[in-house]
Amino acid sequence: MKLERLTCFFLWLLIFDENLATSTFYRDDRSYTSVPEDLCLEGPCSGYTVISLQQNMIKQIRKTDFTSNNFPSLQWLYLSNNVISAIEDGCFKGTQLGVIYLNKNNLSRFPNFTEVKGTLRTVYLANNHIAKINPEMLANLKKIQILDMRWNRLVSFPDYNDFLPELYILAIGPSNGIMRCCIWMKNIGSRLNITKPFSCSWPPSVANPSMG
């Protein structure tokens, strides 16, 4: 019985890998300075659900790089370990983007994900230079479940209760800035898991050595 189960498992892996290969595009570690224009030469863009361009030297994401005209099925986008300092508004319009990795870049502001507010669930933005988050950028992201903001320069964070009803993992510490904690951080319910606790510098009512 165990052998039969193992055989079925490996057959499933082969089928999965074959399907994944037709919908996945990897161009990691190629020294690109921008998103390459020939992404669709190796297959139809409309079929790509996963694109990975990690460990390059990409400086910005342009509005025309990942729009629905090119990638209507795009769900996972891996852009970590680049030097991205700007993401133009509307560049993910019409895609099905659900997960995006932007760790270890040079972003100084929270990207505008309004165009994918109905599908975006997970955002990784660790190791950037973001100091503040405009509440308007979070107001429409009702589907966000995981938000990683570790190792930024955060000095405050909006009350997630007002904007992110489905959020259950919020990673905002440690921070390269001096966090001015809000009262809501001290009264966190069991629904939300804040990773890497840190010390609050303000207000005095919550300023203590531990957030736990």
XYZ file of C-alpha atoms in Angstrom:
212
model
C 0.000 0.000 0.000
C 2.817 2.401 0.853
C 4.539 1.653 -2.461
C 1.312 2.301 -4.374
C 0.865 5.622 -2.608
C 4.468 6.570 -3.291
C 4.088 5.684 -6.970
C 0.943 7.797 -7.244
C 2.722 10.673 -5.548
C 5.605 10.645 -8.029
C 3.188 10.397 -10.956
C 1.363 13.434 -9.573
C 4.666 15.308 -9.329
C 5.465 14.546 -12.961
C 2.064 15.784 -14.104
C 2.338 18.859 -11.884
C 5.824 19.692 -13.147
C 4.716 19.364 -16.760
C 1.799 21.728 -16.218
C 3.923 24.128 -14.209
C 6.598 24.253 -16.889
C 4.101 25.543 -19.423
C 2.994 28.390 -17.158
C 6.223 29.420 -15.400
C 8.940 31.778 -16.586
C 12.287 32.044 -14.776
C 14.993 34.560 -15.631
C 16.825 34.834 -12.321
C 20.401 36.124 -12.067
C 20.728 37.454 -15.619
C 21.973 40.985 -14.835
C 18.865 42.587 -16.320
C 18.485 46.293 -15.594
C 14.818 46.318 -16.657
C 12.089 43.782 -17.274
C 13.091 42.177 -20.591
C 10.843 42.831 -23.560
C 11.237 39.303 -24.911
C 9.426 37.526 -22.087
C 6.933 36.043 -24.534
C 9.399 34.607 -27.030
C 9.580 31.268 -25.205
C 5.816 30.790 -24.941
C 2.459 32.587 -24.973
C 2.315 35.362 -22.385
C -1.331 34.642 -21.745
C -0.389 31.285 -20.226
C 2.146 32.509 -17.688
C 0.953 32.295 -14.093
C 4.417 32.551 -12.473
C 7.222 34.947 -13.413
C 10.521 35.110 -11.559
C 13.118 37.820 -12.218
C 15.008 37.671 -8.942
C 18.665 38.535 -8.378
C 18.934 40.930 -11.276
C 19.623 44.675 -11.418
C 16.142 45.843 -12.364
C 15.682 49.505 -11.408
C 11.979 50.118 -11.947
C 8.731 48.421 -12.916
C 7.070 50.241 -15.792
C 3.366 50.470 -16.402
C 3.652 48.346 -19.532
C 5.713 45.511 -18.016
C 3.007 43.280 -16.522
C -0.372 44.579 -17.707
C -3.299 42.366 -18.691
C -2.444 42.900 -22.357
C 0.622 40.750 -21.793
C -0.066 38.601 -18.718
C -3.786 38.166 -17.975
C -3.114 34.944 -16.014
C -0.233 36.211 -13.878
C -0.658 35.151 -10.224
C 2.823 34.920 -8.692
C 5.546 37.509 -9.304
C 9.056 37.197 -7.851
C 11.145 40.389 -7.984
C 13.297 40.116 -4.859
C 17.013 40.961 -4.823
C 16.921 43.693 -7.428
C 17.467 47.466 -7.080
C 13.879 48.528 -7.771
C 13.231 52.062 -6.554
C 9.991 52.817 -8.416
C 6.849 50.915 -9.397
C 4.541 52.841 -11.687
C 0.859 52.983 -10.784
C -1.360 50.625 -12.746
C 1.399 48.285 -13.890
C -0.470 45.151 -12.697
C -3.870 46.145 -14.086
C -5.935 43.239 -15.351
C -3.651 40.504 -14.043
C -4.680 37.939 -11.420
C -1.782 38.843 -9.139
C -2.121 37.126 -5.783
C 1.442 36.922 -4.455
C 4.323 39.351 -4.999
C 7.876 39.227 -3.661
C 9.730 42.555 -3.538
C 12.201 41.843 -0.745
C 15.644 43.444 -0.823
C 15.013 46.346 -3.163
C 15.271 50.148 -2.881
C 11.614 51.083 -2.541
C 10.880 54.131 -0.402
C 7.079 54.048 -0.694
C 4.440 51.359 -0.471
C 3.431 50.364 -4.025
C -0.014 51.119 -5.391
C -1.783 47.768 -5.706
C -5.261 49.191 -6.268
C -5.593 47.545 -9.676
C -5.255 44.066 -8.105
C -7.200 44.722 -4.917
C -9.557 41.844 -5.644
C -6.869 39.160 -5.982
C -3.795 40.236 -4.003
C -3.327 38.111 -0.864
C 0.376 38.168 -0.018
C 2.925 41.003 -0.210
C 6.596 40.683 0.735
C 8.412 44.025 1.073
C 11.132 43.215 3.598
C 14.486 45.007 3.393
C 13.455 48.171 1.605
C 13.506 51.843 2.662
C 9.829 52.456 3.418
C 9.288 54.815 6.373
C 5.550 55.496 6.210
C 2.528 53.869 4.613
C -0.261 56.036 3.314
C -3.519 54.559 4.697
C -5.088 55.110 1.279
C -2.700 52.514 -0.147
C -4.156 49.914 2.213
C -7.789 50.990 2.163
C -8.781 48.876 -0.838
C -6.644 45.807 -0.138
C -9.391 43.826 1.562
C -7.978 40.427 0.550
C -4.478 40.836 2.015
C -3.647 37.981 4.397
C 0.145 38.247 4.735
C 2.151 41.481 4.753
C 5.900 41.428 5.378
C 7.436 44.838 6.119
C 10.470 43.762 8.174
C 13.739 45.687 7.982
C 12.313 48.871 6.561
C 12.513 52.350 8.104
C 9.008 52.359 9.485
C 8.185 54.999 12.047
C 4.464 54.125 12.251
C 1.892 51.750 10.835
C -1.839 52.375 10.223
C -4.408 50.513 12.302
C -4.917 47.318 10.337
C -8.452 46.939 11.741
C -9.534 49.871 9.603
C -8.134 48.539 6.335
C -7.171 44.864 6.310
C -10.021 42.681 7.569
C -8.456 39.384 6.412
C -4.894 40.079 7.562
C -3.511 37.390 9.883
C 0.269 37.744 9.540
C 1.879 41.178 9.813
C 5.668 41.275 9.921
C 6.847 44.795 10.780
C 9.797 44.270 13.084
C 12.672 44.549 13.489
C 12.777 47.966 11.899
C 15.616 50.247 10.869
C 13.527 53.164 12.108
C 12.222 54.138 15.544
C 8.721 52.727 15.695
C 6.052 54.991 17.151
C 3.561 52.341 18.184
C -0.163 52.827 18.127
C -2.553 51.754 20.856
C -4.006 49.058 18.603
C -0.640 47.274 18.608
C -0.919 46.798 22.346
C -4.423 45.375 22.050
C -3.804 42.822 19.320
C -6.351 40.048 19.188
C -5.637 36.402 18.524
C -6.512 36.793 14.836
C -3.309 38.656 14.007
C 0.220 37.366 14.383
C 2.834 40.126 14.490
C 6.230 38.559 13.922
C 9.546 39.718 15.394
C 8.327 41.853 18.334
C 10.152 45.130 18.908
C 10.225 47.923 21.465
C 7.951 50.919 21.201
C 9.375 54.409 21.579
C 5.987 56.161 21.810
C 3.406 56.686 23.241
C 4.457 56.223 26.891
C 1.466 53.991 27.575
C 2.874 51.291 25.309
C 6.585 52.109 25.422
C 8.204 49.090 27.047
C 10.889 46.501 26.321
C 8.491 43.998 24.817
C 5.408 43.952 22.640
C 4.528 40.442 23.751
